[in-house]
Short mmCIF file of C-alpha atoms in Angstrom, two decimals:
data_model
loop_
_atom_site.label_atom_id
_atom_site.label_comp_id
_atom_site.label_asym_id
_atom_site.label_seq_id
_atom_site.Cartn_x
_atom_site.Cartn_y
_atom_site.Cartn_z
CA UNK A 1 43.05 -140.09 -93.59
CA UNK A 2 44.72 -139.75 -96.99
CA UNK A 3 42.40 -136.86 -97.90
CA UNK A 4 43.31 -135.00 -94.71
CA UNK A 5 47.02 -135.60 -95.28
CA UNK A 6 46.92 -134.42 -98.90
CA UNK A 7 44.94 -131.33 -97.92
CA UNK A 8 47.51 -130.51 -95.27
CA UNK A 9 50.40 -131.01 -97.69
CA UNK A 10 48.78 -128.67 -100.21
CA UNK A 11 48.16 -126.03 -97.55
CA UNK A 12 51.64 -126.24 -96.03
CA UNK A 13 53.30 -126.11 -99.44
CA UNK A 14 51.25 -123.04 -100.39
CA UNK A 15 52.13 -121.24 -97.16
CA UNK A 16 55.84 -121.81 -97.64
CA UNK A 17 55.84 -121.03 -101.36
CA UNK A 18 54.05 -117.74 -100.72
CA UNK A 19 56.53 -116.71 -98.04
CA UNK A 20 53.81 -115.75 -95.55
CA UNK A 21 54.83 -118.54 -93.19
CA UNK A 22 57.95 -116.62 -92.17
CA UNK A 23 57.82 -115.02 -88.70
CA UNK A 24 59.47 -111.89 -90.10
CA UNK A 25 56.67 -111.44 -92.65
CA UNK A 26 53.93 -111.85 -90.03
CA UNK A 27 55.49 -109.47 -87.51
CA UNK A 28 56.29 -106.91 -90.24
CA UNK A 29 52.66 -106.98 -91.37
CA UNK A 30 51.37 -106.39 -87.86
CA UNK A 31 53.78 -103.45 -87.56
CA UNK A 32 52.48 -102.19 -90.94
CA UNK A 33 56.03 -102.27 -92.32
CA UNK A 34 55.37 -104.87 -95.04
CA UNK A 35 52.03 -105.83 -96.59
CA UNK A 36 52.92 -109.18 -98.17
CA UNK A 37 50.88 -111.12 -95.65
CA UNK A 38 47.74 -109.03 -96.14
CA UNK A 39 48.07 -109.19 -99.93
CA UNK A 40 48.25 -112.98 -99.85
CA UNK A 41 45.59 -113.28 -97.14
CA UNK A 42 43.00 -111.16 -98.95
CA UNK A 43 43.73 -112.86 -102.28
CA UNK A 44 43.33 -116.28 -100.65
CA UNK A 45 40.05 -115.23 -99.01
CA UNK A 46 38.63 -113.75 -102.23
CA UNK A 47 39.63 -116.71 -104.40
CA UNK A 48 38.44 -119.17 -101.74
CA UNK A 49 35.10 -117.40 -101.84
CA UNK A 50 34.79 -118.26 -105.52
CA UNK A 51 35.79 -121.87 -104.89
CA UNK A 52 33.43 -122.29 -101.94
CA UNK A 53 30.53 -120.61 -103.75
CA UNK A 54 30.99 -122.92 -106.74
CA UNK A 55 31.07 -125.95 -104.45
CA UNK A 56 27.92 -124.84 -102.66
CA UNK A 57 26.01 -124.00 -105.84
CA UNK A 58 26.94 -127.33 -107.45
CA UNK A 59 25.68 -129.23 -104.42
CA UNK A 60 29.08 -130.80 -103.76
CA UNK A 61 29.02 -129.27 -100.29
CA UNK A 62 26.33 -127.90 -98.00
CA UNK A 63 28.44 -126.01 -95.51
CA UNK A 64 26.69 -123.88 -92.89
CA UNK A 65 28.00 -120.42 -91.97
CA UNK A 66 30.18 -120.09 -88.90
CA UNK A 67 28.15 -119.47 -85.78
CA UNK A 68 28.89 -116.83 -83.19
CA UNK A 69 31.00 -117.70 -80.18
CA UNK A 70 29.58 -116.40 -76.90
CA UNK A 71 31.20 -116.42 -73.47
CA UNK A 72 28.13 -114.92 -71.83
CA UNK A 73 30.07 -111.86 -70.67
CA UNK A 74 28.83 -108.87 -72.64
CA UNK A 75 27.67 -109.92 -76.11
CA UNK A 76 26.49 -112.82 -78.24
CA UNK A 77 29.80 -112.53 -80.11
CA UNK A 78 32.15 -111.77 -77.20
CA UNK A 79 33.99 -115.04 -77.81
CA UNK A 80 34.74 -113.94 -81.37
CA UNK A 81 35.98 -110.54 -80.20
CA UNK A 82 38.03 -111.67 -77.20
CA UNK A 83 39.30 -114.75 -78.99
CA UNK A 84 40.26 -112.71 -82.05
CA UNK A 85 42.15 -110.19 -79.90
CA UNK A 86 44.06 -112.98 -78.13
CA UNK A 87 44.79 -114.71 -81.44
CA UNK A 88 46.21 -111.49 -82.88
CA UNK A 89 48.25 -110.81 -79.76
CA UNK A 90 49.70 -114.31 -79.95
CA UNK A 91 50.63 -113.75 -83.58
CA UNK A 92 52.50 -110.57 -82.64
CA UNK A 93 54.44 -112.31 -79.87
CA UNK A 94 55.35 -115.41 -81.89
CA UNK A 95 55.31 -114.33 -85.53
CA UNK A 96 53.02 -117.26 -86.21
CA UNK A 97 49.44 -118.54 -86.19
CA UNK A 98 47.93 -122.02 -85.67
CA UNK A 99 48.47 -122.88 -89.35
CA UNK A 100 51.78 -121.21 -90.12
CA UNK A 101 53.50 -122.67 -87.04
CA UNK A 102 53.07 -126.10 -88.64
CA UNK A 103 54.57 -124.91 -91.92
CA UNK A 104 57.36 -123.22 -89.95
CA UNK A 105 58.04 -126.50 -88.18
CA UNK A 106 58.32 -128.34 -91.48
CA UNK A 107 60.57 -125.65 -92.95
CA UNK A 108 62.87 -125.76 -89.92
CA UNK A 109 62.13 -122.36 -88.39
CA UNK A 110 63.96 -122.17 -85.07
CA UNK A 111 61.13 -120.38 -83.24
CA UNK A 112 58.49 -122.91 -84.26
CA UNK A 113 59.35 -125.46 -81.55
CA UNK A 114 58.64 -123.08 -78.68
CA UNK A 115 55.54 -121.74 -80.44
CA UNK A 116 54.23 -125.26 -80.98
CA UNK A 117 54.90 -126.14 -77.35
CA UNK A 118 53.04 -123.06 -76.18
CA UNK A 119 50.20 -123.92 -78.53
CA UNK A 120 49.89 -127.42 -77.10
CA UNK A 121 49.78 -125.96 -73.57
CA UNK A 122 47.10 -123.58 -74.82
CA UNK A 123 45.17 -126.55 -76.16
CA UNK A 124 45.43 -128.23 -72.75
CA UNK A 125 44.21 -125.07 -71.01
CA UNK A 126 41.27 -124.86 -73.39
CA UNK A 127 40.29 -128.53 -73.25
CA UNK A 128 40.81 -128.99 -69.52
CA UNK A 129 39.48 -125.72 -68.14
CA UNK A 130 38.13 -123.10 -70.53
CA UNK A 131 35.98 -125.22 -72.85
CA UNK A 132 33.87 -126.72 -70.02
CA UNK A 133 33.37 -123.20 -68.63
CA UNK A 134 32.20 -121.79 -71.96
CA UNK A 135 29.98 -124.76 -72.90
CA UNK A 136 26.80 -123.51 -71.21
CA UNK A 137 27.15 -120.04 -72.71
CA UNK A 138 27.74 -121.54 -76.14
CA UNK A 139 24.57 -123.63 -75.95
CA UNK A 140 22.50 -120.59 -74.97
CA UNK A 141 24.01 -118.56 -77.82
CA UNK A 142 23.30 -121.32 -80.37
CA UNK A 143 19.64 -121.33 -79.39
CA UNK A 144 19.48 -117.60 -80.16
CA UNK A 145 21.45 -117.73 -83.44
CA UNK A 146 18.31 -118.49 -85.44
CA UNK A 147 17.08 -114.99 -84.56
CA UNK A 148 20.29 -113.27 -85.70
CA UNK A 149 21.77 -112.86 -89.18
CA UNK A 150 24.71 -115.23 -89.56
CA UNK A 151 25.91 -114.06 -92.97
CA UNK A 152 26.42 -110.86 -94.92
CA UNK A 153 23.59 -111.96 -97.20
CA UNK A 154 21.15 -112.33 -94.31
CA UNK A 155 22.22 -108.97 -92.89
CA UNK A 156 21.79 -107.09 -96.18
CA UNK A 157 18.96 -109.15 -97.63
CA UNK A 158 21.08 -110.51 -100.49
CA UNK A 159 21.25 -113.93 -102.12
CA UNK A 160 24.27 -115.86 -100.75
CA UNK A 161 26.00 -115.74 -104.15
CA UNK A 162 25.55 -111.97 -104.40
CA UNK A 163 26.84 -111.48 -100.86
CA UNK A 164 29.88 -113.63 -101.64
CA UNK A 165 30.47 -111.65 -104.84
CA UNK A 166 30.28 -108.38 -102.91
CA UNK A 167 32.92 -109.57 -100.45
CA UNK A 168 35.13 -110.85 -103.26
CA UNK A 169 34.96 -107.51 -105.07
CA UNK A 170 35.77 -105.57 -101.90
CA UNK A 171 38.71 -107.82 -101.05
CA UNK A 172 40.00 -107.66 -104.63
CA UNK A 173 39.86 -103.86 -104.54
CA UNK A 174 41.74 -103.93 -101.24
CA UNK A 175 44.46 -106.09 -102.80
CA UNK A 176 44.77 -103.71 -105.76
CA UNK A 177 45.06 -100.78 -103.37
CA UNK A 178 47.77 -102.53 -101.36
CA UNK A 179 49.71 -103.37 -104.51
CA UNK A 180 49.47 -99.76 -105.68
CA UNK A 181 50.08 -97.79 -102.51
CA UNK A 182 52.20 -99.94 -100.18
CA UNK A 183 55.77 -101.16 -100.14
CA UNK A 184 56.49 -104.47 -101.79
CA UNK A 185 58.03 -107.24 -99.73
CA UNK A 186 61.72 -107.92 -100.10
CA UNK A 187 61.77 -111.36 -98.48
CA UNK A 188 62.67 -114.49 -100.41
CA UNK A 189 59.69 -116.45 -101.72
CA UNK A 190 58.90 -118.68 -104.65
CA UNK A 191 55.99 -116.59 -105.89
CA UNK A 192 54.62 -113.05 -105.50
CA UNK A 193 52.05 -112.40 -102.73
CA UNK A 194 48.99 -112.52 -104.98
CA UNK A 195 50.11 -115.76 -106.60
CA UNK A 196 50.75 -117.13 -103.12
CA UNK A 197 47.18 -116.29 -102.15
CA UNK A 198 45.92 -118.14 -105.21
CA UNK A 199 47.98 -121.17 -104.19
CA UNK A 200 46.39 -121.08 -100.74
CA UNK A 201 42.95 -120.98 -102.36
CA UNK A 202 44.10 -123.98 -104.38
CA UNK A 203 44.59 -125.81 -101.08
CA UNK A 204 41.03 -124.81 -100.24
CA UNK A 205 39.92 -126.43 -103.49
CA UNK A 206 41.77 -129.62 -102.56
CA UNK A 207 40.08 -129.62 -99.15
CA UNK A 208 36.62 -129.19 -100.65
CA UNK A 209 37.20 -131.79 -103.35
CA UNK A 210 38.66 -134.47 -101.07
CA UNK A 211 37.08 -133.74 -97.68
CA UNK A 212 33.95 -131.72 -98.48
CA UNK A 213 35.17 -129.35 -95.79
CA UNK A 214 37.07 -126.08 -95.58
CA UNK A 215 40.54 -125.33 -94.24
CA UNK A 216 41.18 -124.84 -90.52
CA UNK A 217 43.97 -125.96 -88.20
CA UNK A 218 43.38 -124.88 -84.61
CA UNK A 219 41.20 -127.91 -83.79
CA UNK A 220 44.31 -130.07 -84.10
CA UNK A 221 45.69 -128.49 -80.92
CA UNK A 222 42.47 -129.32 -79.09
CA UNK A 223 42.66 -132.91 -80.33
CA UNK A 224 46.28 -133.28 -79.17
CA UNK A 225 45.24 -131.98 -75.76
CA UNK A 226 42.45 -134.56 -75.58
CA UNK A 227 44.92 -137.33 -76.42
CA UNK A 228 47.27 -136.14 -73.66
CA UNK A 229 44.55 -135.74 -71.04
CA UNK A 230 43.22 -139.23 -71.68
CA UNK A 231 46.72 -140.73 -71.84
CA UNK A 232 47.49 -139.52 -68.30
CA UNK A 233 44.13 -140.75 -67.04
CA UNK A 234 42.51 -137.38 -66.32
CA UNK A 235 39.56 -138.01 -68.59
CA UNK A 236 37.69 -140.85 -70.24
CA UNK A 237 35.59 -141.00 -73.36
CA UNK A 238 35.93 -141.38 -77.11
CA UNK A 239 39.14 -140.10 -78.63
CA UNK A 240 39.12 -137.67 -81.56
CA UNK A 241 39.04 -139.38 -84.95
CA UNK A 242 42.45 -138.00 -85.86
CA UNK A 243 41.55 -136.17 -89.07
CA UNK A 244 42.62 -132.79 -87.68
CA UNK A 245 45.93 -134.17 -86.44
CA UNK A 246 46.62 -135.90 -89.76
CA UNK A 247 45.97 -132.66 -91.61
CA UNK A 248 48.30 -130.79 -89.24
CA UNK A 249 51.03 -133.35 -89.95
CA UNK A 250 50.36 -132.80 -93.64
CA UNK A 251 50.86 -129.03 -93.28
CA UNK A 252 54.26 -129.63 -91.69
CA UNK A 253 55.10 -132.18 -94.38
CA UNK A 254 54.13 -129.78 -97.16
CA UNK A 255 56.35 -127.10 -95.65
CA UNK A 256 59.20 -129.58 -95.37
CA UNK A 257 58.91 -130.75 -98.97
CA UNK A 258 58.92 -127.22 -100.42
CA UNK A 259 61.82 -126.12 -98.22
CA UNK A 260 63.82 -129.17 -99.28
CA UNK A 261 63.11 -128.57 -102.96
CA UNK A 262 63.79 -124.82 -102.69
CA UNK A 263 66.08 -124.21 -99.68
CA UNK A 264 66.19 -120.46 -100.31
CA UNK A 265 62.57 -119.99 -99.21
CA UNK A 266 63.41 -121.15 -95.68
CA UNK A 267 66.42 -118.84 -95.30
CA UNK A 268 64.60 -115.54 -94.96
CA UNK A 269 65.20 -112.91 -92.27
CA UNK A 270 64.74 -114.15 -88.73
CA UNK A 271 63.25 -111.68 -86.24
CA UNK A 272 64.65 -111.60 -82.72
CA UNK A 273 61.88 -113.60 -81.04
CA UNK A 274 62.84 -115.26 -77.77
CA UNK A 275 61.70 -118.75 -76.89
CA UNK A 276 59.64 -117.31 -74.05
CA UNK A 277 57.84 -114.89 -76.38
CA UNK A 278 57.27 -117.66 -78.93
CA UNK A 279 55.80 -120.00 -76.32
CA UNK A 280 53.62 -117.28 -74.81
CA UNK A 281 52.43 -116.30 -78.28
CA UNK A 282 51.66 -119.92 -79.11
CA UNK A 283 49.61 -120.22 -75.94
CA UNK A 284 47.64 -117.04 -76.64
CA UNK A 285 46.94 -117.81 -80.28
CA UNK A 286 45.54 -121.30 -79.61
CA UNK A 287 43.42 -120.20 -76.66
CA UNK A 288 42.19 -117.26 -78.72
CA UNK A 289 41.42 -119.42 -81.74
CA UNK A 290 39.41 -121.90 -79.70
CA UNK A 291 37.54 -119.13 -77.87
CA UNK A 292 36.63 -117.65 -81.24
CA UNK A 293 35.78 -121.01 -82.78
CA UNK A 294 38.42 -120.79 -85.50
CA UNK A 295 41.82 -119.43 -86.47
CA UNK A 296 43.40 -117.36 -89.23
CA UNK A 297 42.54 -119.97 -91.84
CA UNK A 298 39.31 -121.27 -90.29
CA UNK A 299 37.75 -117.84 -89.86
CA UNK A 300 39.92 -115.53 -91.96
CA UNK A 301 39.89 -117.60 -95.15
CA UNK A 302 37.22 -120.29 -94.83
CA UNK A 303 34.66 -118.44 -92.73
CA UNK A 304 34.79 -115.31 -94.85
CA UNK A 305 34.37 -117.53 -97.91
CA UNK A 306 30.98 -118.44 -96.45
CA UNK A 307 30.23 -114.74 -95.78
CA UNK A 308 30.01 -115.51 -92.06
CA UNK A 309 29.61 -112.41 -89.91
CA UNK A 310 31.29 -114.16 -86.97
CA UNK A 311 34.36 -114.72 -89.14
CA UNK A 312 34.50 -111.08 -90.21
CA UNK A 313 34.26 -110.01 -86.57
CA UNK A 314 36.95 -112.47 -85.50
CA UNK A 315 39.28 -111.47 -88.33
CA UNK A 316 38.86 -107.77 -87.55
CA UNK A 317 39.56 -108.38 -83.86
CA UNK A 318 42.58 -110.52 -84.77
CA UNK A 319 44.14 -107.77 -86.89
CA UNK A 320 43.37 -105.14 -84.25
CA UNK A 321 44.84 -107.25 -81.46
CA UNK A 322 47.90 -108.11 -83.52
CA UNK A 323 48.63 -104.53 -84.55
CA UNK A 324 48.08 -103.15 -81.04
CA UNK A 325 50.35 -105.79 -79.50
CA UNK A 326 53.02 -105.27 -82.16
CA UNK A 327 52.96 -101.53 -81.48
CA UNK A 328 53.28 -102.19 -77.74
CA UNK A 329 56.20 -104.58 -78.24
CA UNK A 330 57.96 -102.05 -80.48
CA UNK A 331 57.52 -99.18 -78.04
#
């Protein structure tokens, strides 16, 4: 429990210190007005790749790549694509994601309460209705995964370390390009975007060292839903162990501690996001994350660190869905 809490605190503190937890930063990125979020995100993913590769090579962890998520509709990865699109759309509506909403809550963001509420409802919808429906398709897809490449290395015929290095180089070049050719963020933050990304990868290091697991937050919403469903007597069975929920509490605590120590980081610009939009976005992002089998941190940072093709597909769909929805909302 202590390991999960400390990991969450490190992650929440890094999100707030970097400034990418702010709804204004997330919505501005999806509108392509400000590239702070993408600079931090790519830096975190690249640096996490180094950390994860070192952990795997040393034998400290033996983490498998992320598997594809299939709904049995049109592709073995349709869950990744549809889930990623919904996750991105939810981010555009709410200015949040399953991880940042917890940091926003700790830092006192006014929109975080509605987003969190919508996320919990999304967790209930997933646990009570959608997850049982997708279970049979998921089992069929898992039986076929052995025949498909799961990682960049398997796809290109490269050693896992070489595949990870290739991704890290490409993401580093993307960060350099963004720093050179895009506008710099003007929001208040403790550290520049790249440094913020390194702090987030530091939280990944804490997670690997203490938990032998990578970062990811959307499962906490599913666990909360399971607690609620069993509390009202709609289901019986073993309760979740609580690790995911403890980590989520830690993320909020980390955001709270940094915002208390440095109040200026929590006083950034506040986009005009209604409670209805925040709640709807929270619902979409959690349903999307669970359909895809991971969220912005679980797929975008941790999954890409393992060179997982499913994570690259989900992340691409997330960005596409977020940008398309942001453009629609701005029209």
